[in-house]
Coordinates of C-alpha atoms and ligand atoms in Angstrom, one line a residue:
X1 CA -20.0 -4.6 10.5
X2 CA -16.6 -3.4 11.8
X3 CA -16.9 -0.7 14.5
X4 CA -14.3 1.8 15.8
X5 CA -12.4 0.8 19.0
X6 CA -12.3 3.8 21.3
X7 CA -11.3 3.8 25.0
X8 CA -11.5 0.0 25.0
X9 CA -15.1 -0.1 23.7
X10 CA -16.7 -0.7 20.3
X11 CA -18.2 2.4 19.0
X12 CA -20.4 2.7 15.8
X13 CA -20.4 6.1 14.1
X14 CA -20.4 7.6 10.6
X15 CA -21.7 6.3 7.4
X16 CA -21.2 2.6 6.4
X17 CA -19.2 1.5 3.3
X18 CA -18.4 -1.9 1.9
X19 CA -15.0 -3.7 2.2
X20 CA -14.3 -5.8 -1.0
X21 CA -12.2 -8.8 -1.7
X22 CA -9.8 -7.7 -4.4
X23 CA -9.5 -11.3 -5.8
X24 CA -13.2 -11.4 -6.7
X25 CA -14.6 -7.9 -6.1
X26 CA -17.2 -9.5 -3.7
X27 CA -18.2 -7.5 -0.6
X28 CA -16.7 -9.2 2.5
X29 CA -17.8 -6.8 5.2
X30 CA -19.0 -3.3 6.0
X31 CA -17.2 -0.7 7.9
X32 CA -18.0 2.7 9.4
X33 CA -16.4 5.9 8.0
X34 CA -15.6 8.0 11.1
X35 CA -17.4 11.3 11.4
X36 CA -16.1 14.3 13.3
X37 CA -17.7 13.1 16.6
X38 CA -16.0 9.7 16.4
X39 CA -12.6 11.3 15.6
X40 CA -12.9 13.7 18.5
X41 CA -14.0 10.9 20.8
X42 CA -11.0 8.7 19.8
X43 CA -8.5 11.5 20.3
X44 CA -10.0 12.4 23.7
X45 CA -9.8 8.8 24.8
X46 CA -6.1 8.7 23.8
X47 CA -5.5 12.0 25.6
X48 CA -7.1 10.7 28.8
X49 CA -5.0 7.5 28.8
X50 CA -1.7 9.4 27.9
X51 CA -0.5 10.4 31.4
X52 CA -0.9 7.0 33.0
X53 CA 0.7 5.2 30.0
X54 CA 3.6 7.7 29.9
X55 CA 4.2 7.3 33.6
X56 CA 4.8 3.5 33.3
X57 CA 8.5 2.5 33.4
X58 CA 9.7 1.7 29.9
X59 CA 10.3 -1.9 31.0
X60 CA 6.6 -2.2 31.7
X61 CA 5.6 -0.8 28.4
X62 CA 8.0 -3.2 26.8
X63 CA 6.2 -6.0 28.7
X64 CA 2.9 -4.8 27.1
X65 CA 4.5 -5.0 23.6
X66 CA 5.6 -8.6 24.3
X67 CA 2.0 -9.5 25.4
X68 CA 0.7 -8.0 22.2
X69 CA 3.2 -10.1 20.2
X70 CA 2.1 -13.2 22.1
X71 CA -1.5 -12.2 21.4
X72 CA -0.8 -11.9 17.7
X73 CA 0.9 -15.3 17.7
X74 CA -2.2 -16.8 19.4
X75 CA -4.5 -15.4 16.7
X76 CA -1.9 -16.0 13.9
X77 CA -4.2 -17.9 11.5
X78 CA -7.1 -15.5 11.9
X79 CA -4.9 -12.6 11.2
X80 CA -3.4 -14.2 8.1
X81 CA -6.9 -14.9 6.8
X82 CA -8.0 -11.3 7.5
X83 CA -4.9 -9.8 5.9
X84 CA -5.2 -12.0 2.8
X85 CA -8.9 -11.2 2.5
X86 CA -8.4 -7.5 2.8
X87 CA -5.5 -7.2 0.4
X88 CA -5.8 -10.1 -2.0
X89 CA -2.3 -11.2 -1.1
X90 CA -1.8 -15.0 -1.0
X91 CA -2.2 -16.6 2.4
X92 CA 1.3 -17.8 2.1
X93 CA 2.6 -14.2 1.7
X94 CA 0.6 -13.0 4.7
X95 CA 1.8 -16.0 6.8
X96 CA 5.4 -15.7 5.9
X97 CA 5.9 -11.9 5.6
X98 CA 3.2 -9.7 7.1
X99 CA 2.4 -11.6 10.2
X100 CA 5.9 -12.7 11.3
X101 CA 7.2 -9.2 10.7
X102 CA 4.4 -7.8 12.9
X103 CA 5.4 -10.0 15.8
X104 CA 9.0 -9.0 15.2
X105 CA 8.1 -5.3 15.2
X106 CA 6.7 -5.6 18.7
X107 CA 9.5 -7.8 20.1
X108 CA 12.3 -5.7 18.5
X109 CA 11.1 -2.4 19.8
X110 CA 10.4 -3.8 23.2
X111 CA 14.0 -4.9 23.3
X112 CA 15.5 -1.7 21.9
X113 CA 13.5 0.6 24.2
X114 CA 14.1 -1.3 27.3
X115 CA 17.9 -1.3 26.8
X116 CA 18.3 2.3 25.6
X117 CA 20.4 4.5 27.9
X118 CA 19.8 8.3 28.2
X119 CA 22.6 10.6 27.2
X120 CA 24.9 12.5 29.5
X121 CA 27.5 15.2 28.7
X122 CA 30.2 16.3 31.1
X123 CA 31.7 19.8 31.1
X124 CA 34.2 21.0 33.7
X125 CA 31.9 21.9 36.6
X126 CA 28.7 21.0 34.8
X127 CA 26.6 18.0 33.8
X128 CA 24.0 17.9 31.0
X129 CA 21.8 14.9 30.6
X130 CA 18.6 14.1 28.7
X131 CA 15.3 12.8 29.7
X132 CA 13.0 11.7 26.9
X133 CA 9.3 12.5 26.9
X134 CA 6.7 11.0 24.5
X135 CA 5.0 13.3 22.0
X136 CA 1.6 12.5 23.6
X137 CA -1.1 11.4 21.3
X138 CA 0.1 10.1 17.9
X139 CA -2.0 9.7 14.8
X140 CA -0.9 6.5 12.9
X141 CA -2.2 6.5 9.3
X142 CA -1.7 3.2 7.7
X143 CA -1.8 2.3 3.9
X144 CA -3.5 -0.7 2.3
X145 CA -0.5 -2.5 0.7
X146 CA 1.0 -4.3 3.8
X147 CA -1.5 -3.1 6.4
X148 CA -0.6 -5.2 9.4
X149 CA 3.1 -5.0 8.9
X150 CA 3.1 -1.3 8.5
X151 CA 0.6 -0.6 11.3
X152 CA 2.7 -2.5 13.8
X153 CA 5.9 -1.0 12.5
X154 CA 4.7 2.3 13.7
X155 CA 2.5 1.3 16.6
X156 CA 5.2 -0.7 18.5
X157 CA 7.8 2.2 18.8
X158 CA 5.1 4.8 19.4
X159 CA 3.7 2.8 22.3
X160 CA 6.9 1.8 23.9
X161 CA 8.1 5.4 23.7
X162 CA 5.1 6.3 26.0
X163 CA 2.6 7.6 23.5
X164 CA -1.0 6.7 23.2
X165 CA -2.3 6.3 19.6
X166 CA -5.2 6.7 17.3
X167 CA -4.8 4.4 14.3
X168 CA -6.6 4.9 11.1
X169 CA -6.1 2.0 8.7
X170 CA -6.9 2.4 5.0
X171 CA -10.6 2.2 4.2
X172 CA -9.7 -0.7 1.9
X173 CA -8.0 -2.8 4.5
X174 CA -9.7 -2.6 7.9
X175 CA -10.0 -6.3 8.8
X176 CA -6.6 -7.1 10.4
X177 CA -6.7 -3.9 12.4
X178 CA -10.2 -4.8 13.6
X179 CA -8.8 -8.2 14.8
X180 CA -5.9 -6.4 16.5
X181 CA -8.4 -4.5 18.7
X182 CA -9.7 -7.9 19.9
X183 CA -6.1 -8.8 20.8
X184 CA -5.8 -5.5 22.8
X185 CA -8.9 -6.6 24.7
X186 CA -7.6 -10.1 25.2
X187 CA -4.3 -9.0 26.7
X188 CA -6.2 -6.3 28.7
X189 CA -4.2 -3.4 27.4
X190 CA -5.3 -0.3 29.4
X191 CA -8.3 1.3 27.7
X192 CA -7.5 4.3 25.5
X193 CA -3.8 3.4 24.9
X194 CA -4.7 2.0 21.4
X195 CA -7.7 3.5 19.6
X196 CA -8.7 2.5 16.1
X197 CA -11.0 4.4 13.9
X198 CA -12.0 3.4 10.4
X199 CA -12.6 5.8 7.5
X200 CA -11.3 7.4 4.4
X201 CA -9.4 10.6 3.6
X202 CA -11.7 13.1 5.3
X203 CA -11.5 11.1 8.6
X204 CA -7.7 11.1 8.3
X205 CA -7.7 14.8 7.8
X206 CA -9.9 15.4 10.9
X207 CA -7.6 13.2 12.9
X208 CA -4.3 14.8 11.9
X209 CA -5.7 18.3 12.3
X210 CA -7.2 17.6 15.8
X211 CA -5.6 20.0 18.2
X212 CA -5.0 17.2 20.7
X213 CA -3.0 15.1 18.3
X214 CA 0.7 15.8 18.9
X215 CA 2.4 14.0 16.0
X216 CA 1.7 12.1 12.8
X217 CA 3.3 9.1 11.3
X218 CA 2.2 8.1 7.8
X219 CA 3.1 5.7 5.1
X220 CA 1.5 6.3 1.7
X221 CA 1.5 8.5 -1.4
X222 CA 3.5 11.7 -1.7
X223 CA 0.4 13.6 -2.5
X224 CA -1.3 12.6 0.8
X225 CA 1.9 13.3 2.7
X226 CA 2.0 16.8 1.2
X227 CA -1.7 17.3 2.3
X228 CA -1.0 16.2 5.8
X229 CA 2.1 18.4 6.1
X230 CA 0.0 21.4 5.1
X231 CA -2.8 20.4 7.5
X232 CA -0.4 20.3 10.5
X233 CA 1.8 23.2 9.6
X234 CA 0.1 25.8 11.7
X235 CA 0.7 23.7 14.9
X236 CA 4.2 22.6 13.7
X237 CA 3.4 19.0 14.6
X238 CA 6.2 16.5 14.1
X239 CA 5.7 14.2 11.1
X240 CA 7.4 11.1 10.0
X241 CA 6.6 10.2 6.4
X242 CA 7.5 7.3 4.2
X243 CA 6.1 8.3 0.8
X244 CA 6.1 7.3 -2.8
X245 CA 9.0 5.8 -4.8
X246 CA 10.1 5.3 -8.4
X247 CA 12.9 2.9 -7.4
X248 CA 15.8 2.1 -9.7
X249 CA 17.5 -1.2 -10.1
X250 CA 21.0 -1.1 -11.7
X251 CA 22.3 -4.3 -13.2
X252 CA 25.9 -4.5 -14.2
X253 CA 27.2 -7.1 -16.7
X254 CA 29.5 -8.5 -14.1
X255 CA 26.6 -9.6 -11.9
X256 CA 25.5 -13.1 -11.1
X257 CA 22.8 -13.1 -13.7
X258 CA 20.6 -15.8 -12.1
X259 CA 20.6 -14.0 -8.8
X260 CA 20.0 -10.6 -10.5
X261 CA 17.0 -12.0 -12.4
X262 CA 15.5 -13.7 -9.4
X263 CA 15.9 -10.6 -7.2
X264 CA 14.6 -8.3 -9.9
X265 CA 11.5 -10.5 -10.5
X266 CA 10.8 -10.2 -6.8
X267 CA 11.6 -6.5 -6.5
X268 CA 9.3 -5.7 -9.4
X269 CA 6.4 -8.1 -8.9
X270 CA 6.2 -8.8 -5.2
X271 CA 2.7 -8.0 -3.8
X272 CA 1.6 -7.1 -7.3
X273 CA 4.2 -4.3 -7.3
X274 CA 2.2 -2.6 -4.5
X275 CA 5.0 -1.9 -2.1
X276 CA 6.8 1.3 -1.9
X277 CA 10.1 -0.5 -2.1
X278 CA 9.3 -2.2 -5.5
X279 CA 11.5 -1.4 -8.5
X280 CA 9.8 0.4 -11.4
X281 CA 12.9 1.6 -13.3
X282 CA 15.6 -0.9 -14.4
X283 CA 18.9 0.1 -15.9
X284 CA 20.9 -2.8 -17.4
X285 CA 24.4 -2.7 -18.9
X286 CA 24.2 -2.7 -22.6
X287 CA 26.2 -5.9 -23.2
X288 CA 23.5 -8.0 -21.4
X289 CA 20.5 -5.8 -22.1
X290 CA 18.8 -7.9 -24.7
X291 CA 19.4 -11.2 -22.8
X292 CA 18.2 -9.6 -19.5
X293 CA 15.0 -8.2 -21.1
X294 CA 14.1 -11.5 -22.8
X295 CA 14.6 -13.5 -19.5
X296 CA 12.8 -10.9 -17.4
X297 CA 9.8 -10.8 -19.8
X298 CA 9.7 -14.6 -19.8
X299 CA 9.7 -14.7 -16.0
X300 CA 7.0 -12.1 -15.8
X301 CA 4.7 -14.4 -17.8
X302 CA 4.9 -17.0 -15.1
X303 CA 4.5 -14.7 -12.1
X304 CA 1.4 -15.5 -10.1
X305 CA -0.7 -12.4 -10.6
X306 CA -1.9 -10.6 -7.5
X307 CA -4.9 -8.3 -7.7
X308 CA -4.7 -4.5 -7.3
X309 CA -6.3 -3.3 -4.2
X310 CA -9.4 -1.8 -5.8
X311 CA -11.2 -1.2 -9.1
X312 CA -10.0 2.4 -9.0
X313 CA -6.4 1.4 -8.5
X314 CA -6.6 -1.1 -11.3
X315 CA -7.9 1.7 -13.6
X316 CA -4.9 3.8 -12.5
X317 CA -2.4 1.1 -13.3
X318 CA -4.0 0.4 -16.6
X319 CA -3.9 4.1 -17.5
X320 CA -0.1 3.8 -17.1
X321 CA -0.1 0.8 -19.4
X322 CA -1.9 3.0 -22.0
X323 CA 0.4 5.9 -21.3
X324 CA 3.4 3.7 -22.0
X325 CA 2.0 2.9 -25.4
X326 CA 1.1 6.5 -26.2
X327 CA 4.6 7.6 -25.2
X328 CA 6.0 5.1 -27.7
X329 CA 7.1 2.3 -25.4
X330 CA 7.8 -1.2 -26.7
X331 CA 5.7 -3.7 -24.6
X332 CA 7.9 -6.7 -23.9
X333 CA 5.2 -8.6 -22.1
X334 CA 1.8 -7.9 -20.5
X335 CA 0.1 -4.6 -20.8
X336 CA -3.5 -5.9 -20.3
X337 CA -5.9 -7.7 -18.0
X338 CA -5.6 -11.4 -17.5
X339 CA -8.6 -13.7 -18.0
X340 CA -9.0 -16.7 -15.7
X341 CA -12.4 -18.0 -16.6
X342 CA -13.4 -18.1 -12.9
X343 CA -14.5 -15.8 -10.1
X344 CA -11.2 -14.0 -10.3
X345 CA -12.5 -12.3 -13.5
X346 CA -14.6 -10.1 -11.1
X347 CA -11.4 -9.1 -9.2
X348 CA -8.9 -6.4 -9.9
X349 CA -6.0 -8.1 -11.7
X350 CA -3.7 -6.6 -14.3
X351 CA -1.0 -8.4 -16.2
X352 CA 2.6 -8.3 -15.0
X353 CA 4.2 -6.0 -17.5
X354 CA 7.7 -5.1 -18.8
X355 CA 8.2 -2.2 -21.2
X356 CA 11.3 -0.5 -22.7
X357 CA 12.1 2.3 -25.1
X358 CA 11.1 5.4 -23.1
X359 CA 13.3 8.2 -22.0
X360 CA 13.9 8.9 -18.4
X361 CA 11.9 12.1 -18.8
X362 CA 8.7 10.3 -20.0
X363 CA 5.8 10.6 -17.6
X364 CA 5.8 6.8 -17.3
X365 CA 9.4 6.9 -16.0
X366 CA 8.8 9.8 -13.6
X367 CA 5.5 8.9 -11.9
X368 CA 4.9 6.2 -9.3
X369 CA 2.6 3.5 -10.7
X370 CA 2.4 1.1 -7.8
X371 CA 1.6 -2.0 -9.9
X372 CA 3.4 -5.1 -11.3
X373 CA 5.3 -3.2 -14.0
X374 CA 8.8 -1.9 -14.8
X375 CA 10.6 -0.1 -17.6
X376 CA 14.0 -1.4 -18.7
X377 CA 16.7 0.8 -20.3
X378 CA 20.3 0.2 -21.3
X379 CA 23.4 2.0 -20.0
X380 CA 27.0 2.1 -21.1
X381 CA 29.1 3.4 -18.2
X382 CA 28.9 3.3 -14.5
X383 CA 28.5 7.1 -14.3
X384 CA 25.7 7.0 -16.8
X385 CA 24.0 4.3 -14.7
X386 CA 24.2 6.4 -11.6
X387 CA 22.9 9.5 -13.4
X388 CA 20.0 7.6 -14.8
X389 CA 19.1 6.0 -11.4
X390 CA 19.3 9.5 -9.8
X391 CA 17.2 11.1 -12.5
X392 CA 14.0 11.0 -10.4
X393 CA 12.3 13.3 -8.0
X394 CA 11.8 10.2 -5.7
X395 CA 14.5 8.6 -3.6
X396 CA 13.2 5.8 -1.5
X397 CA 15.1 2.6 -2.5
X398 CA 17.5 1.3 -5.1
X399 CA 19.1 -2.0 -5.9
X400 CA 22.6 -2.7 -7.4
X401 CA 23.5 -6.0 -9.0
X402 CA 27.3 -6.5 -9.4
X403 CA 30.1 -8.9 -8.4
X404 CA 32.6 -6.1 -8.3
X405 CA 33.1 -5.2 -4.6
X406 CA 34.6 -1.8 -5.3
X407 CA 31.8 -0.9 -7.7
X408 CA 29.2 -2.1 -5.3
X409 CA 30.3 0.4 -2.7
X410 CA 31.1 3.2 -5.1
X411 CA 27.7 3.0 -6.8
X412 CA 25.7 2.4 -3.7
X413 CA 27.2 5.5 -2.0
X414 CA 26.3 7.7 -5.0
X415 CA 22.7 6.7 -5.3
X416 CA 20.2 9.3 -4.0
X417 CA 18.0 7.0 -2.0
X418 CA 17.3 6.3 1.7
X419 CA 17.9 2.5 1.2
X420 CA 20.2 0.8 -1.2
X421 CA 20.4 -3.0 -1.5
X422 CA 23.3 -4.7 -3.2
X423 CA 22.7 -8.2 -4.7
X424 CA 19.5 -8.5 -2.7
X425 CA 16.2 -6.7 -2.2
X426 CA 14.1 -5.9 0.8
X427 CA 16.4 -7.5 3.3
X428 CA 15.5 -5.7 6.5
X429 CA 17.2 -5.2 9.8
X430 CA 14.7 -3.4 12.0
X431 CA 17.5 -1.6 13.8
X432 CA 18.6 0.2 10.7
X433 CA 17.4 3.6 9.7
X434 CA 14.5 3.4 7.2
X435 CA 13.0 6.1 5.1
X436 CA 13.3 8.1 1.9
X437 CA 15.1 11.0 0.3
X438 CA 13.6 13.7 -2.0
X439 CA 9.9 13.3 -2.5
X440 CA 10.0 9.9 -0.9
X441 CA 9.6 11.2 2.6
X442 CA 11.0 12.9 5.6
X443 CA 12.5 11.5 8.8
X444 CA 13.8 8.0 9.4
X445 CA 12.3 5.2 11.4
X446 CA 13.8 2.0 12.5
X447 CA 15.7 1.1 15.7
X448 CA 16.5 4.0 17.9
X449 CA 15.5 6.4 15.0
X450 CA 11.9 5.4 15.7
X451 CA 12.3 6.1 19.4
X452 CA 13.8 9.5 18.5
X453 CA 10.8 10.4 16.4
X454 CA 8.2 9.2 19.0
X455 CA 9.8 11.0 21.9
X456 CA 11.6 14.3 22.4
X457 CA 14.6 14.9 24.7
X458 CA 14.7 17.6 27.3
X459 CA 18.3 18.6 28.1
X460 CA 18.9 19.3 31.8
X461 CA 22.1 21.1 32.7
X462 CA 23.3 21.4 36.3
X463 CA 26.1 23.6 37.4
X464 CA 28.3 21.8 39.9
X465 CA 29.7 24.3 42.4
X466 CA 33.2 23.4 43.5
X467 CA 33.9 23.7 47.3
X468 CA 36.4 26.3 48.3
X469 CA 39.9 24.7 48.5
Ligands
6OD1 O1 9.7 -3.0 6.0 C1 9.3 -2.0 6.5 O2 9.5 -1.7 7.6 C2 8.5 -1.0 5.7 N1 8.3 0.1 6.3 C3 8.1 -1.4 4.4 C4 7.4 -0.5 3.6 C5 6.8 -0.8 2.5 C6 6.0 0.1 1.8 O3 5.2 -0.2 1.0

């Protein structure tokens, strides 16, 4: 049974619910669903620890981040196993993406924060300079798709900026966060600096609404982001949201087709399509459209399927497969549920799917699906490609495939997205701003942008009296 971690101790509390392995549907553990008392206790523990943590020199907090990174490396294999069991992702993916990135999250933000200068502004006879203060207690609400990567992506800058935190992982994926609490104990992180509570939506709501929570960072659906924003509006709490996407890929006939296909297969099907950065809308120049569709559909058939996170999410993805048909789509491949003839038949798999033939205004092309599926449509001109790619209420990420350098810059700069990749996908520099436009979020994290969110400057201005000549 996984228990909450509050003020450095393990705390039971709330009703229990099962954690399931998405590959087989089997119960792998039980976890508590935090009740109001647990949430309050966690926030109070974080509040109590806040002044001492904020008072440490930033170099010391950076040292704690490095110790946490070392601790993760020491428990690497356990964490890989926990992440894979929780999410259904292959061990290889957890071991080459999630876990190495988590270590890098801690090491990168330790480096950036320790080296960051304050600002100073000189006027004749006056000096303004800034000191940065942490927000205080930050609620870190983590989704289920890349749980350890995304938890540490927020935790590292929040901590190094001087905040204490209450983390709530998704109810579907508590195991790697539970192991992380053991690492906090092993490195002897001061109690109350990191608190982890488990639970579902109502626990998250209690957490963000708690009057002693000073800021909220969240990655997840746009709907939940809207709910959180409403819940914190009366206290005007700062929020940083990375929300849903309906990401476009634009493929020009002048691209390196092999690279474009490989990249597109990855961008559509990685993690079973369960990443906010995945491509769900593809626009392909008409002269290569038929060839591209045929090759992509063929490749989709040999993609190793990855399960959806839960039975409910699988139903949701399948409802979009049905919607595509009812809206008149042509299904180029997939559209159903695979059969393995083994224990995976109890899991939450869907077939990797490619469809075409729908308008950009169809529901299928407007709503985020979050599964291994994309729609492919042809375009004729560069302007049309840009208009189609921008014809979405979302604006998280986009990809452009072309060998024409001028076109690459021209198109990338016109796409309404927080992130645009050219001839690649999901290549990340942790120092670069990261976040979405339109319904895909508010705020940017990454590098110093994260530190800007997790702390606020006070500007101090001193008038310098000149001595009489
Ligand atoms: O790479 C990252 O830092 C990041 N935030 C990825 C988000 C993926 C969303 O599903």
